[in-house]
Amino acid sequence: MISKKMEAALNEQVNKEFYSAYMYLAMSAYCNSIGLPGFSHWMRLQYEEENMHVTKMYDYILSQGGQVHLKAITEPPKEYGKPLDIFKKTLEHEQFVTASIHRLMELAIEERDFATQTFLQWYVTEQVEEESNVNDILAPLRMVGEDKGGLMMIDQKLEQRTLATGA
Ligand code: OFO
């Protein structure tokens, strides 16, 4: 059983996770359109991961006897700039999601809602991983700058990403 306030906050987070999925799919399309198939693949898998984040939270709300309220998803941008800008925007977005998860955790602590604290712990850990993965890509991107050969190498590396299980 979760409080109505917690139910509303989790529904807001479901919407944010949906937006994340939508944004990464838009990024995937954009990367494809600028000739970066590896970047596009990475973003496509990120989209799949976000869908898992949505479903996990959706299932939790229902398992706690809560009501799911699906809201309109904001339209993501169509263009994301240069390869470095794409991942800078990705990091910014993940930091925004991390802050949102932390606010949810604060609410769960305030309400002494132990079940939701345990549930949210998975997202706290996941966000550490998400930010770290993006930082690992940003470092070589900063190094190569506009160098086409370097960008191609990074593109090939991103093409190798596989979907993480256990989400
Ligand atoms: Fe759902 O973690 Fe990214 O946004």
Tab-separated table of N, CA and C and ligand atoms in Angstrom:
chain	number	residue	atom	x	y	z
A	1	MET	N	0.849	-1.206	0.000
A	1	MET	CA	0.000	0.000	0.000
A	1	MET	C	0.888	1.262	0.000
A	2	ILE	N	0.665	2.126	-0.956
A	2	ILE	CA	1.416	3.387	-0.982
A	2	ILE	C	0.442	4.547	-0.775
A	3	SER	N	0.970	5.664	-0.300
A	3	SER	CA	0.111	6.834	-0.074
A	3	SER	C	-0.294	7.437	-1.430
A	4	LYS	N	-1.317	8.259	-1.412
A	4	LYS	CA	-1.770	8.926	-2.641
A	4	LYS	C	-0.680	9.859	-3.162
A	5	LYS	N	0.040	10.483	-2.197
A	5	LYS	CA	1.124	11.392	-2.589
A	5	LYS	C	2.235	10.600	-3.302
A	6	MET	N	2.552	9.440	-2.743
A	6	MET	CA	3.589	8.609	-3.368
A	6	MET	C	3.103	8.094	-4.726
A	7	GLU	N	1.853	7.720	-4.793
A	7	GLU	CA	1.279	7.237	-6.056
A	7	GLU	C	1.431	8.326	-7.144
A	8	ALA	N	1.101	9.558	-6.787
A	8	ALA	CA	1.195	10.665	-7.750
A	8	ALA	C	2.655	10.882	-8.162
A	9	ALA	N	3.557	10.821	-7.185
A	9	ALA	CA	4.982	11.056	-7.486
A	9	ALA	C	5.533	9.943	-8.383
A	10	LEU	N	5.120	8.700	-8.138
A	10	LEU	CA	5.595	7.586	-8.978
A	10	LEU	C	5.017	7.702	-10.393
A	11	ASN	N	3.769	8.155	-10.477
A	11	ASN	CA	3.172	8.361	-11.811
A	11	ASN	C	3.911	9.452	-12.588
A	12	GLU	N	4.347	10.486	-11.880
A	12	GLU	CA	5.156	11.537	-12.532
A	12	GLU	C	6.453	10.942	-13.060
A	13	GLN	N	7.044	10.062	-12.254
A	13	GLN	CA	8.310	9.452	-12.667
A	13	GLN	C	8.099	8.532	-13.879
A	14	VAL	N	6.983	7.830	-13.913
A	14	VAL	CA	6.660	6.988	-15.075
A	14	VAL	C	6.673	7.871	-16.322
A	15	ASN	N	6.085	9.051	-16.200
A	15	ASN	CA	6.046	9.973	-17.338
A	15	ASN	C	7.453	10.404	-17.749
A	16	LYS	N	8.309	10.657	-16.750
A	16	LYS	CA	9.692	11.067	-17.063
A	16	LYS	C	10.447	9.924	-17.759
A	17	GLU	N	10.202	8.705	-17.303
A	17	GLU	CA	10.884	7.556	-17.923
A	17	GLU	C	10.380	7.361	-19.360
A	18	PHE	N	9.079	7.589	-19.564
A	18	PHE	CA	8.527	7.522	-20.916
A	18	PHE	C	9.181	8.596	-21.790
A	19	TYR	N	9.328	9.798	-21.229
A	19	TYR	CA	9.962	10.871	-21.996
A	19	TYR	C	11.393	10.477	-22.358
A	20	SER	N	12.098	9.863	-21.388
A	20	SER	CA	13.476	9.428	-21.653
A	20	SER	C	13.490	8.479	-22.844
A	21	ALA	N	12.589	7.499	-22.823
A	21	ALA	CA	12.527	6.528	-23.923
A	21	ALA	C	12.286	7.262	-25.246
A	22	TYR	N	11.326	8.164	-25.224
A	22	TYR	CA	10.940	8.920	-26.421
A	22	TYR	C	12.124	9.754	-26.936
A	23	MET	N	12.824	10.401	-25.993
A	23	MET	CA	13.952	11.247	-26.368
A	23	MET	C	15.084	10.408	-26.974
A	24	TYR	N	15.357	9.235	-26.361
A	24	TYR	CA	16.445	8.414	-26.897
A	24	TYR	C	16.092	7.838	-28.263
A	25	LEU	N	14.814	7.579	-28.488
A	25	LEU	CA	14.417	7.101	-29.814
A	25	LEU	C	14.598	8.228	-30.840
A	26	ALA	N	14.270	9.453	-30.437
A	26	ALA	CA	14.478	10.615	-31.317
A	26	ALA	C	15.975	10.801	-31.576
A	27	MET	N	16.793	10.616	-30.538
A	27	MET	CA	18.243	10.732	-30.707
A	27	MET	C	18.762	9.642	-31.647
A	28	SER	N	18.195	8.445	-31.514
A	28	SER	CA	18.615	7.340	-32.375
A	28	SER	C	18.348	7.688	-33.837
A	29	ALA	N	17.163	8.216	-34.091
A	29	ALA	CA	16.808	8.603	-35.467
A	29	ALA	C	17.746	9.702	-35.967
A	30	TYR	N	18.035	10.669	-35.084
A	30	TYR	CA	18.908	11.779	-35.463
A	30	TYR	C	20.314	11.257	-35.801
A	31	CYS	N	20.860	10.388	-34.947
A	31	CYS	CA	22.212	9.851	-35.176
A	31	CYS	C	22.253	9.101	-36.499
A	32	ASN	N	21.183	8.368	-36.784
A	32	ASN	CA	21.120	7.654	-38.051
A	32	ASN	C	21.155	8.638	-39.220
A	33	SER	N	20.424	9.730	-39.064
A	33	SER	CA	20.327	10.701	-40.158
A	33	SER	C	21.640	11.446	-40.401
A	34	ILE	N	22.542	11.464	-39.419
A	34	ILE	CA	23.824	12.153	-39.645
A	34	ILE	C	24.959	11.146	-39.911
A	35	GLY	N	24.574	9.906	-40.221
A	35	GLY	CA	25.574	8.914	-40.644
A	35	GLY	C	26.390	8.320	-39.514
A	36	LEU	N	25.769	8.132	-38.335
A	36	LEU	CA	26.473	7.513	-37.213
A	36	LEU	C	25.676	6.289	-36.723
A	37	PRO	N	25.780	5.163	-37.446
A	37	PRO	CA	24.962	3.991	-37.112
A	37	PRO	C	25.249	3.414	-35.720
A	38	GLY	N	26.503	3.520	-35.270
A	38	GLY	CA	26.842	3.001	-33.942
A	38	GLY	C	26.196	3.844	-32.849
A	39	PHE	N	26.243	5.157	-33.009
A	39	PHE	CA	25.589	6.060	-32.051
A	39	PHE	C	24.080	5.765	-32.038
A	40	SER	N	23.537	5.576	-33.241
A	40	SER	CA	22.110	5.315	-33.381
A	40	SER	C	21.730	4.018	-32.662
A	41	HIS	N	22.552	3.000	-32.811
A	41	HIS	CA	22.324	1.713	-32.139
A	41	HIS	C	22.361	1.880	-30.621
A	42	TRP	N	23.343	2.620	-30.125
A	42	TRP	CA	23.488	2.844	-28.673
A	42	TRP	C	22.217	3.522	-28.123
A	43	MET	N	21.763	4.524	-28.851
A	43	MET	CA	20.557	5.252	-28.421
A	43	MET	C	19.311	4.376	-28.497
A	44	ARG	N	19.270	3.511	-29.493
A	44	ARG	CA	18.124	2.608	-29.631
A	44	ARG	C	18.053	1.656	-28.421
A	45	LEU	N	19.220	1.157	-27.988
A	45	LEU	CA	19.237	0.279	-26.810
A	45	LEU	C	18.902	1.067	-25.539
A	46	GLN	N	19.299	2.328	-25.517
A	46	GLN	CA	18.967	3.183	-24.372
A	46	GLN	C	17.439	3.346	-24.295
A	47	TYR	N	16.842	3.492	-25.459
A	47	TYR	CA	15.368	3.557	-25.555
A	47	TYR	C	14.752	2.285	-24.952
A	48	GLU	N	15.307	1.128	-25.312
A	48	GLU	CA	14.781	-0.144	-24.781
A	48	GLU	C	14.922	-0.172	-23.265
A	49	GLU	N	16.062	0.297	-22.767
A	49	GLU	CA	16.289	0.298	-21.309
A	49	GLU	C	15.272	1.170	-20.600
A	50	GLU	N	15.017	2.340	-21.179
A	50	GLU	CA	14.049	3.257	-20.554
A	50	GLU	C	12.654	2.636	-20.512
A	51	ASN	N	12.331	1.870	-21.559
A	51	ASN	CA	11.037	1.193	-21.554
A	51	ASN	C	10.962	0.219	-20.382
A	52	MET	N	12.091	-0.413	-20.078
A	52	MET	CA	12.118	-1.333	-18.927
A	52	MET	C	11.930	-0.552	-17.629
A	53	HIS	N	12.540	0.638	-17.571
A	53	HIS	CA	12.380	1.468	-16.362
A	53	HIS	C	10.911	1.843	-16.154
A	54	VAL	N	10.236	2.119	-17.276
A	54	VAL	CA	8.805	2.459	-17.214
A	54	VAL	C	8.023	1.276	-16.652
A	55	THR	N	8.215	0.119	-17.282
A	55	THR	CA	7.420	-1.061	-16.943
A	55	THR	C	7.621	-1.495	-15.503
A	56	LYS	N	8.864	-1.393	-15.050
A	56	LYS	CA	9.177	-1.788	-13.671
A	56	LYS	C	8.391	-0.908	-12.679
A	57	MET	N	8.339	0.389	-12.956
A	57	MET	CA	7.651	1.308	-12.054
A	57	MET	C	6.131	1.137	-12.148
A	58	TYR	N	5.658	0.953	-13.352
A	58	TYR	CA	4.236	0.688	-13.613
A	58	TYR	C	3.791	-0.544	-12.796
A	59	ASP	N	4.574	-1.625	-12.899
A	59	ASP	CA	4.244	-2.860	-12.171
A	59	ASP	C	4.248	-2.624	-10.668
A	60	TYR	N	5.197	-1.808	-10.203
A	60	TYR	CA	5.283	-1.561	-8.757
A	60	TYR	C	4.049	-0.823	-8.259
A	61	ILE	N	3.625	0.193	-8.997
A	61	ILE	CA	2.429	0.964	-8.582
A	61	ILE	C	1.243	-0.007	-8.442
A	62	LEU	N	1.074	-0.866	-9.456
A	62	LEU	CA	-0.059	-1.813	-9.415
A	62	LEU	C	0.092	-2.813	-8.270
A	63	SER	N	1.315	-3.280	-8.059
A	63	SER	CA	1.524	-4.275	-6.994
A	63	SER	C	1.231	-3.694	-5.616
A	64	GLN	N	1.273	-2.374	-5.492
A	64	GLN	CA	1.003	-1.728	-4.208
A	64	GLN	C	-0.448	-1.242	-4.122
A	65	GLY	N	-1.279	-1.739	-5.042
A	65	GLY	CA	-2.691	-1.359	-5.041
A	65	GLY	C	-2.921	0.069	-5.483
A	66	GLY	N	-1.923	0.662	-6.128
A	66	GLY	CA	-2.054	2.042	-6.601
A	66	GLY	C	-2.703	2.109	-7.977
A	67	GLN	N	-2.983	3.337	-8.388
A	67	GLN	CA	-3.601	3.551	-9.691
A	67	GLN	C	-2.571	4.146	-10.648
A	68	VAL	N	-2.475	3.561	-11.833
A	68	VAL	CA	-1.555	4.105	-12.836
A	68	VAL	C	-2.275	5.205	-13.607
A	69	HIS	N	-1.590	6.346	-13.736
A	69	HIS	CA	-2.164	7.452	-14.501
A	69	HIS	C	-1.151	7.846	-15.579
A	70	LEU	N	-1.436	7.447	-16.825
A	70	LEU	CA	-0.512	7.757	-17.915
A	70	LEU	C	-0.827	9.136	-18.486
A	71	LYS	N	0.183	9.988	-18.457
A	71	LYS	CA	-0.019	11.370	-18.914
A	71	LYS	C	0.613	11.585	-20.279
A	72	ALA	N	0.318	12.725	-20.894
A	72	ALA	CA	0.880	13.036	-22.217
A	72	ALA	C	2.402	13.128	-22.131
A	73	ILE	N	3.059	12.639	-23.171
A	73	ILE	CA	4.528	12.683	-23.214
A	73	ILE	C	4.952	13.886	-24.054
A	74	THR	N	5.843	14.687	-23.488
A	74	THR	CA	6.340	15.879	-24.192
A	74	THR	C	7.097	15.483	-25.461
A	75	GLU	N	6.943	16.263	-26.497
A	75	GLU	CA	7.659	15.987	-27.754
A	75	GLU	C	9.144	16.287	-27.582
A	76	PRO	N	10.025	15.321	-27.894
A	76	PRO	CA	11.462	15.600	-27.766
A	76	PRO	C	11.967	16.400	-28.970
A	77	PRO	N	13.134	17.062	-28.837
A	77	PRO	CA	13.694	17.774	-29.990
A	77	PRO	C	13.994	16.797	-31.131
A	78	LYS	N	14.101	17.344	-32.349
A	78	LYS	CA	14.421	16.486	-33.507
A	78	LYS	C	15.923	16.432	-33.746
A	79	GLU	N	16.625	17.534	-33.345
A	79	GLU	CA	18.058	17.620	-33.635
A	79	GLU	C	18.853	17.790	-32.346
A	80	TYR	N	20.074	17.249	-32.345
A	80	TYR	CA	20.876	17.249	-31.117
A	80	TYR	C	22.314	17.727	-31.310
A	81	GLY	N	22.594	18.315	-32.464
A	81	GLY	CA	23.915	18.908	-32.676
A	81	GLY	C	24.998	17.916	-33.052
A	82	LYS	N	26.234	18.258	-32.660
A	82	LYS	CA	27.397	17.437	-32.995
A	82	LYS	C	27.476	16.213	-32.068
A	83	PRO	N	28.290	15.199	-32.450
A	83	PRO	CA	28.370	13.987	-31.613
A	83	PRO	C	28.646	14.293	-30.132
A	84	LEU	N	29.541	15.244	-29.868
A	84	LEU	CA	29.829	15.574	-28.462
A	84	LEU	C	28.595	16.181	-27.783
A	85	ASP	N	27.881	17.051	-28.514
A	85	ASP	CA	26.665	17.671	-27.953
A	85	ASP	C	25.615	16.617	-27.600
A	86	ILE	N	25.506	15.584	-28.444
A	86	ILE	CA	24.497	14.537	-28.222
A	86	ILE	C	24.723	13.895	-26.847
A	87	PHE	N	25.982	13.576	-26.554
A	87	PHE	CA	26.254	12.914	-25.273
A	87	PHE	C	26.290	13.896	-24.102
A	88	LYS	N	26.579	15.173	-24.389
A	88	LYS	CA	26.474	16.171	-23.310
A	88	LYS	C	25.012	16.274	-22.895
A	89	LYS	N	24.111	16.275	-23.890
A	89	LYS	CA	22.672	16.357	-23.605
A	89	LYS	C	22.194	15.088	-22.894
A	90	THR	N	22.784	13.967	-23.259
A	90	THR	CA	22.418	12.703	-22.614
A	90	THR	C	22.795	12.758	-21.127
A	91	LEU	N	24.010	13.243	-20.832
A	91	LEU	CA	24.431	13.332	-19.436
A	91	LEU	C	23.531	14.290	-18.649
A	92	GLU	N	23.265	15.440	-19.248
A	92	GLU	CA	22.380	16.430	-18.602
A	92	GLU	C	21.027	15.808	-18.265
A	93	HIS	N	20.503	15.043	-19.227
A	93	HIS	CA	19.193	14.420	-19.013
A	93	HIS	C	19.267	13.396	-17.889
A	94	GLU	N	20.310	12.591	-17.893
A	94	GLU	CA	20.425	11.564	-16.840
A	94	GLU	C	20.602	12.209	-15.463
A	95	GLN	N	21.294	13.333	-15.409
A	95	GLN	CA	21.454	14.029	-14.121
A	95	GLN	C	20.102	14.545	-13.629
A	96	PHE	N	19.284	14.994	-14.570
A	96	PHE	CA	17.937	15.446	-14.243
A	96	PHE	C	17.110	14.272	-13.686
A	97	VAL	N	17.229	13.114	-14.325
A	97	VAL	CA	16.481	11.928	-13.855
A	97	VAL	C	17.002	11.485	-12.483
A	98	THR	N	18.305	11.529	-12.293
A	98	THR	CA	18.882	11.150	-10.994
A	98	THR	C	18.310	12.029	-9.894
A	99	ALA	N	18.261	13.337	-10.137
A	99	ALA	CA	17.731	14.266	-9.125
A	99	ALA	C	16.268	13.928	-8.816
A	100	SER	N	15.541	13.544	-9.842
A	100	SER	CA	14.134	13.204	-9.666
A	100	SER	C	13.977	11.928	-8.832
A	101	ILE	N	14.807	10.936	-9.097
A	101	ILE	CA	14.778	9.682	-8.314
A	101	ILE	C	15.142	9.989	-6.851
A	102	HIS	N	16.116	10.867	-6.659
A	102	HIS	CA	16.521	11.204	-5.281
A	102	HIS	C	15.377	11.902	-4.535
A	103	ARG	N	14.632	12.736	-5.236
A	103	ARG	CA	13.478	13.396	-4.583
A	103	ARG	C	12.421	12.361	-4.192
A	104	LEU	N	12.241	11.363	-5.054
A	104	LEU	CA	11.287	10.288	-4.734
A	104	LEU	C	11.746	9.530	-3.486
A	105	MET	N	13.041	9.271	-3.420
A	105	MET	CA	13.589	8.557	-2.265
A	105	MET	C	13.391	9.389	-1.001
A	106	GLU	N	13.592	10.696	-1.109
A	106	GLU	CA	13.383	11.582	0.050
A	106	GLU	C	11.945	11.473	0.547
A	107	LEU	N	11.013	11.427	-0.387
A	107	LEU	CA	9.600	11.310	-0.015
A	107	LEU	C	9.340	9.967	0.679
A	108	ALA	N	9.910	8.897	0.127
A	108	ALA	CA	9.718	7.566	0.718
A	108	ALA	C	10.282	7.529	2.149
A	109	ILE	N	11.396	8.214	2.365
A	109	ILE	CA	12.006	8.254	3.699
A	109	ILE	C	11.115	9.061	4.643
A	110	GLU	N	10.664	10.209	4.137
A	110	GLU	CA	9.779	11.085	4.923
A	110	GLU	C	8.508	10.342	5.352
A	111	GLU	N	7.977	9.515	4.452
A	111	GLU	CA	6.728	8.792	4.747
A	111	GLU	C	6.972	7.471	5.478
A	112	ARG	N	8.227	7.160	5.750
A	112	ARG	CA	8.589	5.867	6.347
A	112	ARG	C	7.991	4.717	5.529
A	113	ASP	N	8.047	4.904	4.209
A	113	ASP	CA	7.544	3.893	3.272
A	113	ASP	C	8.735	3.001	2.903
A	114	PHE	N	8.925	1.950	3.698
A	114	PHE	CA	10.124	1.109	3.551
A	114	PHE	C	10.120	0.317	2.244
A	115	ALA	N	8.941	-0.137	1.837
A	115	ALA	CA	8.856	-0.930	0.594
A	115	ALA	C	9.296	-0.081	-0.602
A	116	THR	N	8.824	1.160	-0.641
A	116	THR	CA	9.190	2.014	-1.789
A	116	THR	C	10.667	2.394	-1.731
A	117	GLN	N	11.195	2.551	-0.535
A	117	GLN	CA	12.642	2.838	-0.418
A	117	GLN	C	13.436	1.693	-1.037
A	118	THR	N	13.052	0.465	-0.696
A	118	THR	CA	13.758	-0.706	-1.237
A	118	THR	C	13.600	-0.750	-2.757
A	119	PHE	N	12.380	-0.502	-3.214
A	119	PHE	CA	12.122	-0.501	-4.658
A	119	PHE	C	12.986	0.553	-5.360
A	120	LEU	N	13.024	1.750	-4.803
A	120	LEU	CA	13.743	2.856	-5.454
A	120	LEU	C	15.256	2.664	-5.450
A	121	GLN	N	15.732	1.855	-4.507
A	121	GLN	CA	17.182	1.644	-4.431
A	121	GLN	C	17.728	1.143	-5.779
A	122	TRP	N	16.945	0.308	-6.456
A	122	TRP	CA	17.363	-0.198	-7.776
A	122	TRP	C	17.601	0.979	-8.740
A	123	TYR	N	16.728	1.965	-8.699
A	123	TYR	CA	16.856	3.118	-9.599
A	123	TYR	C	18.048	4.004	-9.212
A	124	VAL	N	18.289	4.108	-7.920
A	124	VAL	CA	19.441	4.902	-7.464
A	124	VAL	C	20.722	4.294	-8.049
A	125	THR	N	20.843	2.980	-7.927
A	125	THR	CA	22.021	2.279	-8.442
A	125	THR	C	22.085	2.386	-9.966
A	126	GLU	N	20.947	2.214	-10.590
A	126	GLU	CA	20.872	2.288	-12.063
A	126	GLU	C	21.338	3.655	-12.563
A	127	GLN	N	20.963	4.716	-11.849
A	127	GLN	CA	21.353	6.062	-12.288
A	127	GLN	C	22.863	6.266	-12.181
A	128	VAL	N	23.480	5.662	-11.159
A	128	VAL	CA	24.944	5.762	-11.037
A	128	VAL	C	25.570	5.151	-12.292
A	129	GLU	N	25.026	3.990	-12.696
A	129	GLU	CA	25.545	3.295	-13.864
A	129	GLU	C	25.282	4.094	-15.150
A	130	GLU	N	24.089	4.653	-15.261
A	130	GLU	CA	23.745	5.409	-16.473
A	130	GLU	C	24.699	6.596	-16.650
A	131	GLU	N	24.901	7.333	-15.564
A	131	GLU	CA	25.783	8.513	-15.664
A	131	GLU	C	27.215	8.093	-15.966
A	132	SER	N	27.652	7.006	-15.334
A	132	SER	CA	29.020	6.559	-15.534
A	132	SER	C	29.225	6.087	-16.983
A	133	ASN	N	28.249	5.365	-17.535
A	133	ASN	CA	28.352	4.922	-18.940
A	133	ASN	C	28.487	6.112	-19.879
A	134	VAL	N	27.709	7.153	-19.620
A	134	VAL	CA	27.744	8.329	-20.501
A	134	VAL	C	29.091	9.051	-20.344
A	135	ASN	N	29.564	9.173	-19.124
A	135	ASN	CA	30.869	9.814	-18.903
A	135	ASN	C	31.991	9.052	-19.618
A	136	ASP	N	31.867	7.715	-19.659
A	136	ASP	CA	32.883	6.900	-20.337
A	136	ASP	C	32.893	7.145	-21.841
A	137	ILE	N	31.773	7.589	-22.376
A	137	ILE	CA	31.713	7.890	-23.815
A	137	ILE	C	32.142	9.342	-24.061
A	138	LEU	N	31.790	10.214	-23.125
A	138	LEU	CA	32.147	11.636	-23.269
A	138	LEU	C	33.666	11.845	-23.286
A	139	ALA	N	34.384	11.060	-22.483
A	139	ALA	CA	35.842	11.259	-22.392
A	139	ALA	C	36.522	11.095	-23.760
A	140	PRO	N	36.346	9.952	-24.463
A	140	PRO	CA	36.986	9.849	-25.795
A	140	PRO	C	36.415	10.848	-26.802
A	141	LEU	N	35.122	11.180	-26.670
A	141	LEU	CA	34.535	12.149	-27.607
A	141	LEU	C	35.225	13.506	-27.483
A	142	ARG	N	35.529	13.906	-26.248
A	142	ARG	CA	36.228	15.180	-26.029
A	142	ARG	C	37.623	15.106	-26.627
A	143	MET	N	38.227	13.919	-26.516
A	143	MET	CA	39.590	13.757	-26.997
A	143	MET	C	39.672	13.873	-28.528
A	144	VAL	N	38.736	13.229	-29.224
A	144	VAL	CA	38.843	13.226	-30.699
A	144	VAL	C	38.345	14.526	-31.333
A	145	GLY	N	37.495	15.249	-30.625
A	145	GLY	CA	36.976	16.507	-31.174
A	145	GLY	C	36.240	16.271	-32.487
A	146	GLU	N	36.695	16.981	-33.554
A	146	GLU	CA	36.006	16.874	-34.852
A	146	GLU	C	36.682	15.851	-35.768
A	147	ASP	N	37.704	15.168	-35.267
A	147	ASP	CA	38.459	14.240	-36.107
A	147	ASP	C	37.581	13.082	-36.604
A	148	LYS	N	37.433	12.981	-37.918
A	148	LYS	CA	36.492	12.002	-38.507
A	148	LYS	C	36.901	10.551	-38.208
A	149	GLY	N	38.214	10.284	-38.290
A	149	GLY	CA	38.700	8.924	-38.025
A	149	GLY	C	38.390	8.511	-36.589
A	150	GLY	N	38.620	9.447	-35.662
A	150	GLY	CA	38.352	9.176	-34.239
A	150	GLY	C	36.863	8.938	-34.006
A	151	LEU	N	36.044	9.742	-34.657
A	151	LEU	CA	34.590	9.598	-34.495
A	151	LEU	C	34.115	8.254	-35.056
A	152	MET	N	34.727	7.831	-36.158
A	152	MET	CA	34.352	6.542	-36.740
A	152	MET	C	34.692	5.397	-35.802
A	153	MET	N	35.846	5.532	-35.135
A	153	MET	CA	36.254	4.489	-34.189
A	153	MET	C	35.281	4.413	-33.012
A	154	ILE	N	34.877	5.584	-32.517
A	154	ILE	CA	33.911	5.614	-31.407
A	154	ILE	C	32.575	5.037	-31.876
A	155	ASP	N	32.197	5.367	-33.118
A	155	ASP	CA	30.935	4.859	-33.665
A	155	ASP	C	30.953	3.323	-33.697
A	156	GLN	N	32.095	2.776	-34.120
A	156	GLN	CA	32.203	1.309	-34.183
A	156	GLN	C	32.117	0.694	-32.802
A	157	LYS	N	32.696	1.386	-31.822
A	157	LYS	CA	32.663	0.881	-30.434
A	157	LYS	C	31.216	0.893	-29.917
A	158	LEU	N	30.498	1.966	-30.200
A	158	LEU	CA	29.110	2.088	-29.715
A	158	LEU	C	28.195	1.043	-30.359
A	159	GLU	N	28.555	0.643	-31.545
A	159	GLU	CA	27.787	-0.378	-32.291
A	159	GLU	C	27.804	-1.709	-31.547
A	160	GLN	N	28.810	-1.905	-30.685
A	160	GLN	CA	28.955	-3.189	-29.995
A	160	GLN	C	28.113	-3.290	-28.725
A	161	ARG	N	27.450	-2.217	-28.375
A	161	ARG	CA	26.672	-2.252	-27.128
A	161	ARG	C	25.596	-3.342	-27.189
A	162	THR	N	25.438	-4.085	-26.077
A	162	THR	CA	24.356	-5.046	-25.990
A	162	THR	C	23.423	-4.620	-24.860
A	163	LEU	N	22.219	-5.131	-24.892
A	163	LEU	CA	21.222	-4.730	-23.893
A	163	LEU	C	21.532	-5.381	-22.556
A	164	ALA	N	21.606	-4.534	-21.501
A	164	ALA	CA	21.847	-5.069	-20.164
A	164	ALA	C	20.575	-5.769	-19.694
A	165	THR	N	20.744	-6.907	-19.037
A	165	THR	CA	19.555	-7.615	-18.533
A	165	THR	C	19.391	-7.301	-17.046
A	166	GLY	N	18.305	-7.700	-16.479
A	166	GLY	CA	18.089	-7.526	-15.050
A	166	GLY	C	17.411	-6.221	-14.708
A	167	ALA	N	17.018	-5.460	-15.735
A	167	ALA	CA	16.339	-4.179	-15.477
A	167	ALA	C	14.894	-4.420	-15.090
B	1	OFO	FE1	15.538	5.762	-16.702
B	1	OFO	O1	17.275	6.185	-16.590
B	1	OFO	FE2	17.775	7.129	-18.076
B	1	OFO	O2	16.574	8.415	-18.016
